[in-house]
Coordinates of C-alpha atoms in Angstrom, one line a residue:
Chain A
M25 CA 12.5 -0.3 -0.7
I26 CA 9.7 1.3 -2.6
L27 CA 6.1 1.5 -1.4
P28 CA 3.4 -0.3 -3.5
D29 CA 0.6 1.5 -5.2
F30 CA -2.3 2.4 -3.1
E31 CA -4.9 5.1 -2.8
Y32 CA -4.5 7.6 0.1
R33 CA -7.5 9.1 2.0
K34 CA -7.5 11.2 5.0
A35 CA -10.4 11.0 7.6
E36 CA -11.4 13.9 9.8
T37 CA -13.7 12.0 12.1
V38 CA -14.0 8.4 13.2
A39 CA -17.3 8.2 11.4
D40 CA -15.5 9.4 8.3
A41 CA -12.9 6.7 8.5
I42 CA -15.6 4.0 9.0
G43 CA -17.5 5.4 6.0
L44 CA -14.4 5.1 3.9
Y45 CA -13.9 1.6 5.2
N46 CA -17.3 0.6 4.0
E47 CA -16.9 2.5 0.7
F48 CA -13.8 0.4 -0.2
A49 CA -15.4 -2.8 1.1
G50 CA -12.8 -3.4 3.7
N51 CA -9.7 -3.5 1.4
V52 CA -8.1 -0.8 3.5
R53 CA -5.5 -0.3 6.3
Y54 CA -5.7 2.4 8.9
L55 CA -2.6 4.6 9.2
A56 CA -1.6 6.6 12.3
G57 CA 2.1 7.2 12.9
G58 CA 3.0 4.7 10.3
T59 CA 6.1 3.3 12.1
D60 CA 4.7 -0.2 11.9
L61 CA 2.6 0.0 8.8
M62 CA 5.1 1.6 6.4
P63 CA 7.7 -1.2 6.7
L64 CA 4.9 -3.8 6.3
L65 CA 3.7 -2.2 3.1
K66 CA 7.3 -1.9 1.8
H67 CA 7.9 -5.5 2.5
R68 CA 4.5 -6.3 0.8
L69 CA 3.4 -8.0 4.0
S70 CA 0.2 -5.9 3.7
T71 CA -1.3 -4.9 0.4
P72 CA -4.3 -2.7 0.9
A73 CA -6.0 -0.9 -2.0
V74 CA -6.6 2.2 0.2
V75 CA -4.7 3.6 3.2
I76 CA -6.9 5.7 5.4
D77 CA -5.0 8.3 7.4
L78 CA -6.4 8.8 10.9
K79 CA -3.9 11.5 12.0
G80 CA -6.4 14.2 11.1
I81 CA -8.9 13.1 13.7
L82 CA -8.3 15.7 16.3
D83 CA -10.6 14.2 18.9
L84 CA -8.2 11.4 19.3
S85 CA -5.2 13.6 20.0
T86 CA -6.0 14.6 23.6
I87 CA -5.2 13.4 27.1
T88 CA -7.9 14.1 29.7
A89 CA -8.3 13.3 33.4
Q90 CA -12.0 13.0 34.4
D91 CA -14.2 11.0 36.8
G92 CA -11.3 8.9 38.1
W93 CA -10.0 7.9 34.7
L94 CA -7.1 9.2 32.6
T95 CA -8.4 9.0 29.0
I96 CA -5.8 8.9 26.2
G97 CA -6.7 9.4 22.6
A98 CA -5.2 6.8 20.3
N99 CA -3.5 9.5 18.2
V100 CA -1.3 10.8 21.0
T101 CA 2.3 10.2 20.3
L102 CA 4.5 8.2 22.6
F103 CA 6.7 11.2 23.1
A104 CA 3.8 13.4 24.1
L105 CA 2.8 10.8 26.7
K106 CA 6.3 10.7 28.0
Q107 CA 6.1 14.4 28.6
N108 CA 2.8 14.1 30.5
Q109 CA 3.3 14.9 34.3
T110 CA 0.2 12.8 35.4
I111 CA 1.7 9.7 33.7
R112 CA 5.1 10.3 35.4
D113 CA 3.5 10.8 38.8
Y114 CA 0.7 8.1 38.7
F115 CA 1.9 5.4 36.4
P116 CA 5.7 4.9 36.6
V117 CA 5.5 1.5 34.8
F118 CA 3.9 3.2 31.8
Y119 CA 6.5 6.0 31.8
Q120 CA 9.3 3.5 31.8
S121 CA 7.7 1.4 29.0
L122 CA 7.4 4.6 26.9
E123 CA 11.0 5.4 27.6
A124 CA 12.0 1.9 26.5
T125 CA 10.1 2.0 23.2
A126 CA 12.4 2.4 20.2
C127 CA 14.2 5.8 20.1
E128 CA 13.0 9.3 20.5
T129 CA 12.7 10.0 16.8
L130 CA 10.3 7.1 16.5
Q131 CA 8.5 8.0 19.7
M132 CA 7.7 11.4 18.2
R133 CA 6.2 9.7 15.1
G134 CA 4.5 6.6 16.6
T135 CA 1.1 6.9 18.3
I136 CA -0.1 4.9 21.3
G137 CA -3.0 3.4 19.3
G138 CA -0.6 2.2 16.6
N139 CA 1.8 0.9 19.2
L140 CA -0.8 -1.3 20.8
L141 CA -2.1 -2.6 17.5
Q142 CA 1.3 -3.3 15.9
D143 CA 1.6 -6.6 14.1
T144 CA 3.4 -9.5 15.6
R145 CA 7.0 -10.0 14.5
C146 CA 9.2 -12.9 13.6
I147 CA 12.7 -13.1 12.2
E148 CA 11.4 -15.2 9.3
Y149 CA 8.4 -13.0 8.6
N150 CA 9.5 -9.3 8.6
K151 CA 11.6 -9.7 5.5
S152 CA 11.6 -8.5 1.9
N153 CA 9.3 -10.2 -0.6
D154 CA 12.3 -11.7 -2.4
W155 CA 13.7 -13.2 0.8
R156 CA 10.3 -14.7 1.6
V157 CA 9.8 -16.1 -1.8
A158 CA 13.3 -17.8 -1.6
R159 CA 12.5 -19.2 1.9
G160 CA 8.9 -20.3 1.2
F161 CA 5.8 -18.7 2.7
C162 CA 5.0 -19.4 6.3
L163 CA 1.7 -19.7 8.2
K164 CA 1.4 -16.0 8.8
M165 CA 1.9 -15.3 5.1
G166 CA -0.8 -17.8 4.1
G167 CA 1.6 -20.7 3.6
K168 CA 1.3 -24.2 4.9
T169 CA 4.3 -24.5 7.3
C170 CA 6.1 -22.6 10.0
N171 CA 9.6 -21.8 9.0
V172 CA 10.8 -21.5 12.6
V173 CA 9.3 -24.7 14.0
P174 CA 8.9 -27.3 11.3
G175 CA 5.5 -29.0 11.6
A176 CA 4.0 -26.3 13.9
R177 CA 0.2 -25.8 13.3
V178 CA 0.0 -22.3 14.7
C179 CA 2.0 -19.2 14.3
L180 CA 4.2 -18.3 17.3
S181 CA 5.3 -14.8 16.2
N182 CA 6.1 -12.3 19.0
Y183 CA 3.9 -9.4 20.0
C184 CA 6.5 -6.6 20.6
S185 CA 4.7 -3.6 22.1
D186 CA 6.3 -2.4 25.3
N187 CA 3.4 -0.1 26.3
A188 CA 0.7 -2.8 26.0
L189 CA 2.4 -4.7 28.9
A190 CA 2.5 -1.6 31.1
L191 CA -1.2 -0.7 30.3
I192 CA -2.3 -4.3 31.1
S193 CA -0.5 -4.1 34.4
L194 CA -2.4 -0.9 35.1
S195 CA -5.7 -2.5 34.3
A196 CA -6.4 -0.2 31.5
T197 CA -9.4 -0.5 29.2
V198 CA -9.8 0.4 25.5
K199 CA -12.7 1.8 23.5
V200 CA -13.1 0.7 19.9
I201 CA -15.5 2.0 17.3
G202 CA -16.4 0.0 14.1
P203 CA -19.0 -0.5 11.5
G204 CA -21.0 -2.5 14.1
G205 CA -20.9 0.2 16.7
E206 CA -18.9 1.0 19.8
R207 CA -17.6 -1.2 22.6
A208 CA -15.2 -1.1 25.5
M209 CA -13.1 -3.9 27.0
A210 CA -10.2 -4.6 29.1
I211 CA -7.0 -4.1 27.1
E212 CA -5.9 -7.8 27.4
E213 CA -9.1 -8.8 25.6
I214 CA -8.0 -7.3 22.3
F215 CA -5.6 -10.2 21.9
S216 CA -6.7 -13.3 20.1
G217 CA -3.6 -15.3 21.1
K218 CA -3.1 -16.3 17.4
G219 CA 0.1 -15.2 15.8
S220 CA -1.3 -15.1 12.3
K221 CA -4.1 -12.7 13.4
P222 CA -3.1 -11.3 16.7
F223 CA -6.1 -9.1 17.5
A224 CA -9.6 -10.0 18.3
L225 CA -11.1 -6.9 16.7
E226 CA -14.0 -7.0 14.3
P227 CA -13.2 -5.9 10.7
G228 CA -13.0 -2.2 10.4
E229 CA -12.8 -1.4 14.1
I230 CA -10.7 1.5 15.2
L231 CA -9.1 1.8 18.6
T232 CA -10.1 5.3 19.7
H233 CA -9.3 5.7 23.4
I234 CA -7.4 4.1 26.2
R235 CA -8.6 4.6 29.8
I236 CA -6.5 4.1 32.9
P237 CA -7.9 4.2 36.4
M238 CA -6.5 7.2 38.2
E239 CA -4.9 5.5 41.2
K240 CA -1.3 6.2 42.2
S241 CA 0.7 3.1 41.6
K242 CA 4.3 1.8 42.0
G243 CA 5.7 0.0 39.1
A244 CA 8.7 -1.0 37.1
Y245 CA 9.3 -2.1 33.5
E246 CA 12.1 -4.5 32.6
K247 CA 13.1 -5.1 29.0
L248 CA 15.7 -7.4 27.6
R249 CA 17.3 -6.4 24.2
V250 CA 20.7 -6.5 22.6
R251 CA 21.0 -2.7 21.9
K252 CA 19.7 -0.4 24.6
S253 CA 19.3 2.3 22.0
I254 CA 16.5 1.0 19.8
D255 CA 15.7 -2.7 19.8
Y256 CA 12.3 -4.6 20.1
P257 CA 12.0 -6.6 23.4
L258 CA 13.3 -10.2 23.4
V259 CA 11.3 -10.5 26.6
A260 CA 9.8 -7.8 28.7
V261 CA 8.0 -7.6 32.1
A262 CA 5.8 -4.8 33.4
A263 CA 4.9 -4.9 37.1
C264 CA 2.4 -2.6 38.8
L265 CA 1.9 -2.7 42.6
K266 CA -1.1 -1.4 44.5
E267 CA -0.9 -2.0 48.2
D268 CA -0.3 -5.7 48.7
N269 CA -1.4 -6.8 45.3
A270 CA 0.5 -6.9 42.0
R271 CA -0.5 -7.2 38.4
I272 CA 2.4 -8.3 36.3
C273 CA 2.5 -8.7 32.5
V274 CA 5.0 -10.7 30.5
G275 CA 5.4 -10.0 26.8
G276 CA 7.8 -10.2 23.9
I277 CA 7.4 -14.0 23.8
G278 CA 4.5 -15.3 21.7
P279 CA 1.5 -13.6 20.1
A280 CA -0.1 -12.3 23.3
P281 CA 1.1 -11.0 26.6
R282 CA 0.5 -13.1 29.7
V283 CA -1.0 -11.6 32.9
Y284 CA -0.3 -12.7 36.5
D285 CA -2.2 -11.3 39.4
L286 CA -0.4 -11.7 42.7
K287 CA -2.1 -11.4 46.1
G288 CA 0.6 -10.9 48.7
L289 CA 4.2 -10.0 47.8
G290 CA 6.3 -12.3 50.0
T291 CA 9.5 -13.5 48.5
D292 CA 8.2 -17.1 48.3
R293 CA 5.1 -15.9 46.4
V294 CA 7.2 -13.9 43.9
V295 CA 9.7 -16.7 43.3
D296 CA 6.8 -19.2 42.8
A297 CA 5.1 -16.9 40.3
S298 CA 8.4 -16.3 38.5
R299 CA 8.8 -20.1 38.1
S300 CA 5.4 -20.4 36.5
T301 CA 6.4 -17.5 34.2
Y302 CA 9.3 -19.7 33.1
A303 CA 7.0 -22.6 32.5
D304 CA 4.4 -20.6 30.6
A305 CA 6.8 -18.8 28.3
K306 CA 6.7 -20.6 25.0
A307 CA 9.8 -19.2 23.3
V308 CA 10.9 -20.5 19.9
S309 CA 13.9 -19.4 17.8
N310 CA 12.2 -16.5 16.0
T311 CA 14.4 -13.7 17.3
T312 CA 18.2 -13.1 17.3
L313 CA 18.8 -14.8 20.7
S314 CA 18.2 -18.4 21.7
P315 CA 14.7 -19.5 22.9
E316 CA 16.1 -21.3 26.0
Y317 CA 17.7 -18.1 27.1
R318 CA 14.6 -15.9 26.5
K319 CA 12.5 -18.4 28.4
R320 CA 14.8 -18.3 31.4
M321 CA 15.0 -14.5 31.3
A322 CA 11.2 -14.3 31.6
G323 CA 11.5 -15.5 35.2
V324 CA 14.6 -13.4 35.9
L325 CA 13.0 -10.2 34.6
F326 CA 9.8 -11.0 36.5
R327 CA 11.6 -11.1 39.8
R328 CA 13.5 -8.0 38.9
A329 CA 10.5 -6.0 38.0
V330 CA 8.7 -6.9 41.2
N331 CA 11.7 -6.2 43.4
K332 CA 12.4 -2.9 41.6
A333 CA 8.8 -1.8 42.1
L334 CA 8.9 -2.9 45.8
K335 CA 12.1 -0.9 46.4
E336 CA 10.4 2.2 45.0
E337 CA 7.6 1.7 47.4
K338 CA 9.8 2.0 50.5
Chain B
M20 CA 48.6 13.7 -2.3
K21 CA 51.6 15.5 -0.9
V22 CA 53.7 14.6 -4.0
A23 CA 50.9 15.8 -6.3
C24 CA 50.7 19.1 -4.4
E25 CA 54.4 19.6 -4.7
N26 CA 54.2 19.0 -8.5
A27 CA 51.4 21.5 -8.8
R28 CA 53.4 24.1 -6.8
Q29 CA 56.3 23.5 -9.2
Q30 CA 54.1 24.4 -12.2
I31 CA 52.9 27.6 -10.4
V32 CA 56.4 28.6 -9.5
A33 CA 57.7 28.2 -13.1
I34 CA 55.1 30.5 -14.5
A35 CA 55.4 33.1 -11.8
A36 CA 59.2 33.2 -12.1
E37 CA 58.9 33.8 -15.8
K38 CA 56.3 36.6 -15.3
L39 CA 58.1 38.4 -12.4
G40 CA 61.6 37.9 -14.0
V41 CA 63.1 36.3 -10.9
P42 CA 64.7 32.8 -10.5
E43 CA 62.4 30.0 -9.5
A44 CA 64.3 29.5 -6.2
D45 CA 63.4 33.0 -5.2
I46 CA 59.6 32.4 -5.4
A47 CA 57.4 32.0 -2.4
L48 CA 53.6 31.5 -2.0
K49 CA 51.6 33.0 0.8
D50 CA 48.1 34.6 1.4
R51 CA 47.0 33.8 -2.2
L52 CA 50.0 35.8 -3.5
V53 CA 53.1 34.7 -5.4
Y54 CA 56.1 36.9 -4.6
S55 CA 59.8 37.2 -4.7
M56 CA 61.6 36.6 -1.4
E57 CA 64.5 38.9 -2.4
N58 CA 62.2 41.8 -3.4
P59 CA 58.7 41.3 -2.0
E60 CA 57.5 44.3 -4.0
K61 CA 57.6 41.9 -7.0
K62 CA 54.3 39.9 -6.5
M63 CA 51.2 38.8 -8.3
R64 CA 48.0 37.1 -7.3
L65 CA 47.9 33.3 -7.4
S66 CA 44.7 33.5 -9.4
W67 CA 46.5 35.4 -12.2
V68 CA 49.1 32.6 -12.4
V69 CA 46.3 30.0 -12.6
R70 CA 44.6 32.1 -15.4
E71 CA 47.8 32.5 -17.3
A72 CA 48.3 28.7 -17.2
F73 CA 44.8 28.2 -18.5
A74 CA 45.4 30.7 -21.3
R75 CA 48.5 28.7 -22.3
A76 CA 46.2 25.7 -22.5
Q77 CA 48.3 24.1 -19.7
P78 CA 46.1 24.4 -16.7
I79 CA 47.6 23.6 -13.3
A80 CA 47.0 19.9 -12.9
A81 CA 49.4 17.5 -11.3
T82 CA 49.5 13.9 -10.1
G83 CA 51.8 12.2 -7.7
T84 CA 52.5 8.7 -6.6
F85 CA 54.2 7.3 -3.5
F86 CA 55.1 3.7 -3.0
P87 CA 56.6 2.5 0.3
H88 CA 59.7 0.4 0.5
I89 CA 58.4 -3.1 0.9
D90 CA 59.5 -6.5 -0.2
L91 CA 57.1 -7.4 -3.0
K92 CA 58.1 -11.1 -2.9
R93 CA 56.8 -11.4 0.7
E94 CA 53.8 -13.8 1.0
W95 CA 52.0 -14.8 4.1
I96 CA 52.4 -18.6 3.8
S97 CA 55.2 -19.5 1.4
R98 CA 57.6 -16.7 2.1
P99 CA 56.6 -15.0 5.4
W100 CA 59.7 -12.7 5.7
G101 CA 60.9 -9.5 4.2
Q102 CA 59.7 -5.9 4.8
M103 CA 55.9 -6.0 4.8
A104 CA 55.0 -2.4 5.2
G105 CA 56.6 1.1 4.8
T106 CA 56.0 1.9 8.4
F107 CA 54.3 0.4 11.5
S108 CA 51.7 2.0 13.7
Y109 CA 50.9 0.8 17.2
A110 CA 47.9 1.0 19.4
T111 CA 46.6 -0.2 22.8
S112 CA 43.0 -0.7 23.8
V113 CA 41.8 -1.0 27.4
A114 CA 38.2 -2.0 27.9
E115 CA 36.3 -1.9 31.1
V116 CA 33.2 -4.2 31.1
A117 CA 30.4 -4.8 33.5
I118 CA 28.5 -8.1 33.3
D119 CA 25.0 -8.6 34.7
P120 CA 25.4 -12.1 36.4
E121 CA 21.7 -12.9 36.0
T122 CA 21.1 -11.8 32.4
G123 CA 24.6 -11.9 30.9
E124 CA 24.2 -8.4 29.5
I125 CA 27.5 -6.6 28.9
T126 CA 27.8 -2.9 29.4
V127 CA 31.0 -1.0 28.7
P128 CA 31.3 2.0 31.0
H129 CA 34.7 3.1 29.8
F130 CA 37.1 2.5 26.9
T131 CA 40.6 3.8 26.6
A132 CA 42.5 3.8 23.3
A133 CA 46.0 5.0 22.7
H134 CA 47.3 5.2 19.2
D135 CA 50.7 6.0 17.6
C136 CA 49.6 7.5 14.3
G137 CA 52.8 9.2 13.3
R138 CA 52.1 12.9 13.1
A139 CA 48.5 13.7 13.7
I140 CA 47.8 16.1 10.8
N141 CA 44.2 16.6 11.9
P142 CA 44.0 15.4 15.5
M143 CA 40.2 15.6 15.6
A144 CA 39.9 13.4 12.6
V145 CA 42.4 10.9 14.2
E146 CA 40.2 10.8 17.3
G147 CA 37.1 10.2 15.1
Q148 CA 38.9 7.3 13.4
M149 CA 39.8 5.8 16.8
E150 CA 36.2 6.2 18.1
G151 CA 34.9 4.6 14.9
S152 CA 37.3 1.7 15.5
V153 CA 36.0 1.2 19.0
Q154 CA 32.5 1.0 17.5
Q155 CA 33.3 -1.3 14.6
A156 CA 35.5 -3.6 16.6
G157 CA 34.9 -3.0 20.3
M158 CA 31.2 -2.7 20.7
A159 CA 30.6 -4.8 17.5
A160 CA 32.1 -7.7 19.3
I161 CA 29.2 -7.6 21.7
T162 CA 26.4 -7.1 19.1
E163 CA 27.3 -7.9 15.5
G164 CA 27.0 -11.3 13.9
N165 CA 25.3 -13.0 11.0
L166 CA 22.6 -15.6 11.7
W167 CA 22.0 -18.4 9.3
D168 CA 19.3 -20.9 8.7
G169 CA 20.5 -23.3 6.1
G170 CA 21.5 -21.0 3.3
H171 CA 19.2 -18.2 4.4
L172 CA 20.7 -15.2 6.1
L173 CA 18.3 -14.4 8.9
N174 CA 19.4 -10.8 9.5
P175 CA 20.1 -9.1 6.2
D176 CA 18.8 -5.8 7.6
L177 CA 20.0 -3.2 10.1
L178 CA 17.2 -4.1 12.6
D179 CA 18.4 -7.6 13.2
Y180 CA 22.1 -7.2 12.2
K181 CA 22.9 -5.1 15.2
V182 CA 25.3 -2.3 14.5
P183 CA 25.9 -0.4 17.7
L184 CA 24.3 3.1 17.6
A185 CA 25.6 6.3 19.3
C186 CA 23.7 5.6 22.5
D187 CA 25.3 2.2 22.8
M188 CA 28.8 3.6 22.8
P189 CA 31.0 3.8 25.9
E190 CA 32.8 6.8 27.2
I191 CA 36.0 6.8 25.1
D192 CA 39.4 8.3 26.0
A193 CA 41.2 8.6 22.8
I194 CA 44.9 9.3 23.4
I195 CA 47.1 10.3 20.4
V196 CA 50.7 9.3 20.8
E197 CA 52.6 11.2 18.1
S198 CA 55.8 10.0 16.6
I199 CA 57.3 11.6 13.5
D200 CA 57.7 9.0 10.8
P201 CA 60.7 9.7 8.5
V202 CA 59.0 8.5 5.3
G203 CA 55.3 9.1 5.7
P204 CA 53.8 12.4 4.4
F205 CA 54.5 15.1 7.1
G206 CA 55.6 12.3 9.3
A207 CA 52.1 10.6 9.4
K208 CA 51.5 6.9 9.5
E209 CA 47.8 6.0 9.6
G210 CA 44.8 6.8 11.8
G211 CA 42.6 4.3 13.6
I212 CA 43.3 0.9 12.0
A213 CA 45.6 -0.2 14.7
I214 CA 42.7 0.3 17.2
R215 CA 40.4 -1.5 14.8
M216 CA 42.8 -4.5 15.1
N217 CA 42.8 -4.8 18.9
A218 CA 39.6 -3.2 20.3
Y219 CA 37.7 -6.5 20.2
S220 CA 40.6 -8.3 21.8
A221 CA 40.4 -5.8 24.7
I222 CA 36.6 -6.5 25.1
A223 CA 37.3 -10.3 24.8
C224 CA 40.1 -10.2 27.4
A225 CA 37.9 -8.2 29.8
V226 CA 35.0 -10.6 29.4
S227 CA 37.3 -13.5 29.8
Q228 CA 38.8 -12.1 33.0
A229 CA 35.4 -11.1 34.4
T230 CA 33.9 -14.5 33.8
G231 CA 37.0 -16.5 34.6
T232 CA 36.7 -18.6 31.5
L233 CA 37.7 -18.7 27.8
F234 CA 35.3 -18.6 24.8
K235 CA 35.7 -19.2 21.1
E236 CA 32.9 -17.3 19.4
F237 CA 31.8 -13.7 18.7
P238 CA 29.5 -11.8 19.2
L239 CA 29.2 -11.8 23.0
T240 CA 25.4 -11.7 23.1
P241 CA 23.8 -12.0 26.5
D242 CA 22.8 -15.7 26.0
K243 CA 26.4 -16.7 25.3
V244 CA 27.8 -14.5 28.1
L245 CA 25.4 -16.0 30.7
E246 CA 26.8 -19.5 29.7
L247 CA 30.3 -18.2 30.3
V248 CA 29.4 -16.7 33.7
E249 CA 28.0 -20.1 34.7
N250 CA 30.9 -22.1 33.2
G251 CA 33.4 -19.8 35.0
K252 CA 31.7 -20.5 38.3
E253 CA 32.0 -24.2 37.8
E254 CA 35.7 -24.0 36.8
T255 CA 36.7 -22.1 39.9
R256 CA 34.9 -24.5 42.2

């Protein structure tokens, strides 16, 4: 498929990028690794006048450990993170989620910032323009109906980042800079919960850094997919244990990940929590496997992830 | 191909015999040379023969055809008898599967395929064909299938139509069982198709045996397999 026409600009600093954003009155898309953006452009799901390349912002390509935080620049590739010894030693859940993301070729291209801010996906949305014209435009494309659930009022597309789940379970925070200034927030706050516009970021904001508290943790990442070699998650669970508490994040179903904080890790407590995961998971038939199955697996993977992390602790 | 080569050789031999002044039956070809077997001193480069043929405006070019002895009147429904193929190749597939009882995910740790391909002219190519068949039939039985919504194909791309990739493949033992076919070129039959015809049956049988129940639909995606696991438990109760 051929890319549409757009102007290409490369920014060298964050201020540069925001300047360009203002210059083109917001009709822009930011480009990092491009593994999510390029297919969207080719499918005409995004049609910016200008693409602003952020890869040249060198400040965002470093990993530093300081003052009890590990700070990761948004331009660091997934592969580089996987090679980082601190991440392997301190955050096993994050290492496992990086390992489970796509394949190594894509990990070398994709950046952590781009991975977190990837658009939500749906089997009736990520399609060519011709296909979508034939099927009729859905809510996320600006149409009036959902093609998966007839009559639905909101879009239920799936947020498919593996690493977001791991970072949420690690209580990470993110820093964003936009035309309106700079702000920091817990990573789970970047989600709007709406499939049609999944992120609660202001227009023009750039995710610049991710910060993880430097505490050794035990963790496990469980991902369900048809092909172990490459696929997006059909449902995934990240679990991070610190002493007797656990923070568990369930994703791959619906437009935002769900977070569960457990105090005490007795078997009853975990089974109870996994039941509520099952109840909370609002799966619809927008992937290749049936929604009932994915809903059920949310609970199964929840128990698995916690048990795997517990075993590691011993 | 073999017949065409033989015809091309015949053209070379005719020119060389004339040039060297020896009978055609005395000519041999080796190491890019054409020579007389009786008197090996009489020889010339193969390239000269080719050039000579070109100068005569009759470049060395040959075609060849081969048609097996089959009964052309045979038809699958109305006349299902008579010789259907020139020769028959055979193959056996053995699949080893592991099923996760909680998620229904299938993994294939090991696959053994044995194939009677006639003479294996290029054994590595035959093994490659066999491995390709394990992918296209064996592993594909677990992952590949079209999804429809009314008349709309939901997975017209290689992200959602799941062709197994290299990392999804099992350990494969490819065993070539040679038999020299009396008719096929150099005794060959075919490479790989026989595995292509039964690799999915091997996966299907293994899954059926592991779950203790039968099924009627491919692909064996985890959601369907989990159902089989649960039905199997009920049936044995």
